[in-house]
mmCIF file of C-alpha atoms in Angstrom:
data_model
loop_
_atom_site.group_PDB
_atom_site.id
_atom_site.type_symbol
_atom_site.label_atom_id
_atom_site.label_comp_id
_atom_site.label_asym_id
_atom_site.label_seq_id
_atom_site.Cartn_x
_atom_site.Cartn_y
_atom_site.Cartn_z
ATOM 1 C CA UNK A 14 -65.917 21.206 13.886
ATOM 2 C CA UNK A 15 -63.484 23.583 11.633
ATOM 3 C CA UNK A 16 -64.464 23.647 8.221
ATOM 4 C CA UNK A 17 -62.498 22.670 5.025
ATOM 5 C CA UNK A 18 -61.807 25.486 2.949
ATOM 6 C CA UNK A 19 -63.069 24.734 -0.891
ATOM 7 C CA UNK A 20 -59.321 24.267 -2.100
ATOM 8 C CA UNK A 21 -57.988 21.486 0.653
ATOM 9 C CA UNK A 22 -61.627 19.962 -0.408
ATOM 10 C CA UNK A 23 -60.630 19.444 -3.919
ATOM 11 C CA UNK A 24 -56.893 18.764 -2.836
ATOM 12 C CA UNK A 25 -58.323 15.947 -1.408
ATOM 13 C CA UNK A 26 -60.937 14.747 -3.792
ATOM 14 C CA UNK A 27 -58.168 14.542 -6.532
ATOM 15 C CA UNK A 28 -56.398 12.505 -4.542
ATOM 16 C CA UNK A 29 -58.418 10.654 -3.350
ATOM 17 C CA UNK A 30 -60.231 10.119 -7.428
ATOM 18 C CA UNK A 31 -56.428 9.170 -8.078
ATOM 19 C CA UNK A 32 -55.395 7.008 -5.844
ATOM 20 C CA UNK A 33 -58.230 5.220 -4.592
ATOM 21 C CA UNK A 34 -60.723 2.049 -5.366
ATOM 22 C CA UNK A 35 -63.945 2.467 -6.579
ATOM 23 C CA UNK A 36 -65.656 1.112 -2.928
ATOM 24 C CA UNK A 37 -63.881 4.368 -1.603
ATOM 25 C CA UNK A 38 -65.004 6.716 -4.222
ATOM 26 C CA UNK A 39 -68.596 5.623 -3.942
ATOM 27 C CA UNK A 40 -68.601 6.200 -0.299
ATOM 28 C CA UNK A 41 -66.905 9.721 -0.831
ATOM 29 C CA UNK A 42 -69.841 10.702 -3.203
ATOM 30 C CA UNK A 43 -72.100 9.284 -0.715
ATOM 31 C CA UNK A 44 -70.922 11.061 1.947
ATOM 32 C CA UNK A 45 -69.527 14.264 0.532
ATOM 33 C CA UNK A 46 -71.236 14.983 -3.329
ATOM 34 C CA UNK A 47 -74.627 13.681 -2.496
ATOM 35 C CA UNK A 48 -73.443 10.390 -4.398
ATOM 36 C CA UNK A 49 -76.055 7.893 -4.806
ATOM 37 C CA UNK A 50 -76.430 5.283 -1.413
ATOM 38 C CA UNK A 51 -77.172 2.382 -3.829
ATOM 39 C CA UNK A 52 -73.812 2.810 -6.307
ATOM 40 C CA UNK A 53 -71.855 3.066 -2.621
ATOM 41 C CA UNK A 54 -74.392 -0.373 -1.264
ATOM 42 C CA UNK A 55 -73.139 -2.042 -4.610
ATOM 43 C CA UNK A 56 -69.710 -1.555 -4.506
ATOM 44 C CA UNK A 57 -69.486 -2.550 -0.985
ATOM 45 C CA UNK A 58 -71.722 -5.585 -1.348
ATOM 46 C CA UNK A 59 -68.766 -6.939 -3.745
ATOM 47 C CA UNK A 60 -66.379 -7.533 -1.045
ATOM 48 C CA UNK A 61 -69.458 -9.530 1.163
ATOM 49 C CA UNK A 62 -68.986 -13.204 1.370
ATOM 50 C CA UNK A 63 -71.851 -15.797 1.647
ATOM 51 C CA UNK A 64 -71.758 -16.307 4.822
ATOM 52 C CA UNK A 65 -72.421 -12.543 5.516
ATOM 53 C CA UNK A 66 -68.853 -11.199 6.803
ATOM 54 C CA UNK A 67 -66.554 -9.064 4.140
ATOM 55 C CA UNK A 68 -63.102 -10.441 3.073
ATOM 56 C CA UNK A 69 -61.682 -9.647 -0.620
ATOM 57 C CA UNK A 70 -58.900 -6.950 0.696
ATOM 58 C CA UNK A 71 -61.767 -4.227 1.886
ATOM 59 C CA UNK A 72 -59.476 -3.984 4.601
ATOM 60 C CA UNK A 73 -56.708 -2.971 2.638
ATOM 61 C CA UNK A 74 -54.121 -4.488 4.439
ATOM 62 C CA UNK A 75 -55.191 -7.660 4.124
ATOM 63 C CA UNK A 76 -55.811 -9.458 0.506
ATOM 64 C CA UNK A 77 -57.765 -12.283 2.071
ATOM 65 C CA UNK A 78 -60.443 -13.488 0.258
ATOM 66 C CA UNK A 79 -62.391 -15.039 3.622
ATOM 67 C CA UNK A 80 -64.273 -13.035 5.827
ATOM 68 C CA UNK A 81 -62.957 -11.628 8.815
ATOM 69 C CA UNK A 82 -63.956 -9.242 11.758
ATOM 70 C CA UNK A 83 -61.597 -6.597 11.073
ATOM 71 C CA UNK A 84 -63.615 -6.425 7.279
ATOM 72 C CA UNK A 85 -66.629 -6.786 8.603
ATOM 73 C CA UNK A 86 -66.394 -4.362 11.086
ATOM 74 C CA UNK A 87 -65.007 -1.761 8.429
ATOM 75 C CA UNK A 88 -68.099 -2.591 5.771
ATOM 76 C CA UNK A 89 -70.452 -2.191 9.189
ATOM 77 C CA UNK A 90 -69.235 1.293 9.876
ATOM 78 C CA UNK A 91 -68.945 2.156 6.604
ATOM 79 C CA UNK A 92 -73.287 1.296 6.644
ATOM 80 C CA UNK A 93 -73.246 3.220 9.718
ATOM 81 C CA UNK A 94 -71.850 6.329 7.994
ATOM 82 C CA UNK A 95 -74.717 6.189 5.620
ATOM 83 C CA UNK A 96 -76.978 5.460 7.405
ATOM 84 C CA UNK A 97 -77.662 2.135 6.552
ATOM 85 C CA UNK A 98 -77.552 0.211 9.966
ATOM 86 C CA UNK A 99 -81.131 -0.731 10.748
ATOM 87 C CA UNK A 100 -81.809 -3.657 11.585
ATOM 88 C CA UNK A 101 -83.889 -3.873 8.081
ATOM 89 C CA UNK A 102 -80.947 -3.786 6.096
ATOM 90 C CA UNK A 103 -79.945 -6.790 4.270
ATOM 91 C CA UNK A 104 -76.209 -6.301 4.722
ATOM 92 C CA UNK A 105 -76.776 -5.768 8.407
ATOM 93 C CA UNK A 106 -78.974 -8.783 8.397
ATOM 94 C CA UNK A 107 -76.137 -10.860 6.563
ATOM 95 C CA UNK A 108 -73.585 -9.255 9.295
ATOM 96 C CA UNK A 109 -75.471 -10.572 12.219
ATOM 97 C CA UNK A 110 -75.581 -13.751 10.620
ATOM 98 C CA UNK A 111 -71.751 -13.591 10.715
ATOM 99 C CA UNK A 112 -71.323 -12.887 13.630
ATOM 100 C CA UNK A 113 -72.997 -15.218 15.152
ATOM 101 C CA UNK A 114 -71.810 -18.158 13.456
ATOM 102 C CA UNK A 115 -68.241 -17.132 13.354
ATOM 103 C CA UNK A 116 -65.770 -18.764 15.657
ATOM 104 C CA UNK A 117 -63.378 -15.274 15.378
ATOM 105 C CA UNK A 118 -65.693 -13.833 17.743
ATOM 106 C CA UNK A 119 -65.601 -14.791 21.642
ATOM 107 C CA UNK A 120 -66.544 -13.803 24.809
ATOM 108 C CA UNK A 121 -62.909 -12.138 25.110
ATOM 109 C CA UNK A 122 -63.305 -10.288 21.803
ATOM 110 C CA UNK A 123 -63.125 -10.727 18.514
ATOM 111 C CA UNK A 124 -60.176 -11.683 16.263
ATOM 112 C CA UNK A 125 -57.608 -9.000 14.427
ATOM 113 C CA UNK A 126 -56.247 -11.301 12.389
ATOM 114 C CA UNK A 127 -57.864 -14.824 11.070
ATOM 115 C CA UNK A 128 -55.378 -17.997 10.441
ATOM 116 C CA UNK A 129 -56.110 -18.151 7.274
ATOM 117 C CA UNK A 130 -54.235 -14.255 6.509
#
């Protein structure tokens, strides 16, 4: 993998500290500035409904505040980047739930977009 020199790194941090929410900026620092796992948890547990999928606009493209397997499956890879996808982890936990009990995922696949968007 080719290696970002120090100046597009910054390039990119300032744009990214500019432009985007704090659920992103967390994740970068998580990721990138050995950030703190629990500050990126927090601010992703925000957009987590009670009945375990993610709604709220995480997906960015989509303001809806109901929970949906496009959100869902961004918060879930966004655990998996941090290594938070054991089965241990309450998010995950709440994600299973979700998916189980949803009616946006079928045998043919899951749903892109809910009827409520």
């Amino acid at each position: 993998m080719k290696q970002l020199s120090q100046a597009v790194f910054c390039q990119i941090k300032q744009c990214l500290y500019r432009y985007a929410r704090y659920v992103e900026i967390t994740w970068w620092r998580c990721l990138f500035q050995q950030g703190s796992r629990e500050e990126a948890l927090a601010a992703l547990a925000v957009y987590q409904n009670a009945d375990g999928g993610f709604g709220h606009g995480l997906e960015p493209d989509c303001s809806n505040p109901a929970s949906s397997p496009a959100a869902t499956y961004m918060a879930y890879t966004r655990l998996r980047s941090m290594g938070c996808d054991g089965k241990e982890q309450p998010m995950i936990q709440a994600i299973m739930g979700y998916v189980e009990h949803s009616p946006y995922f079928t045998e043919h696949g899951w749903y892109w977009s809910i009827p409520s968007n």
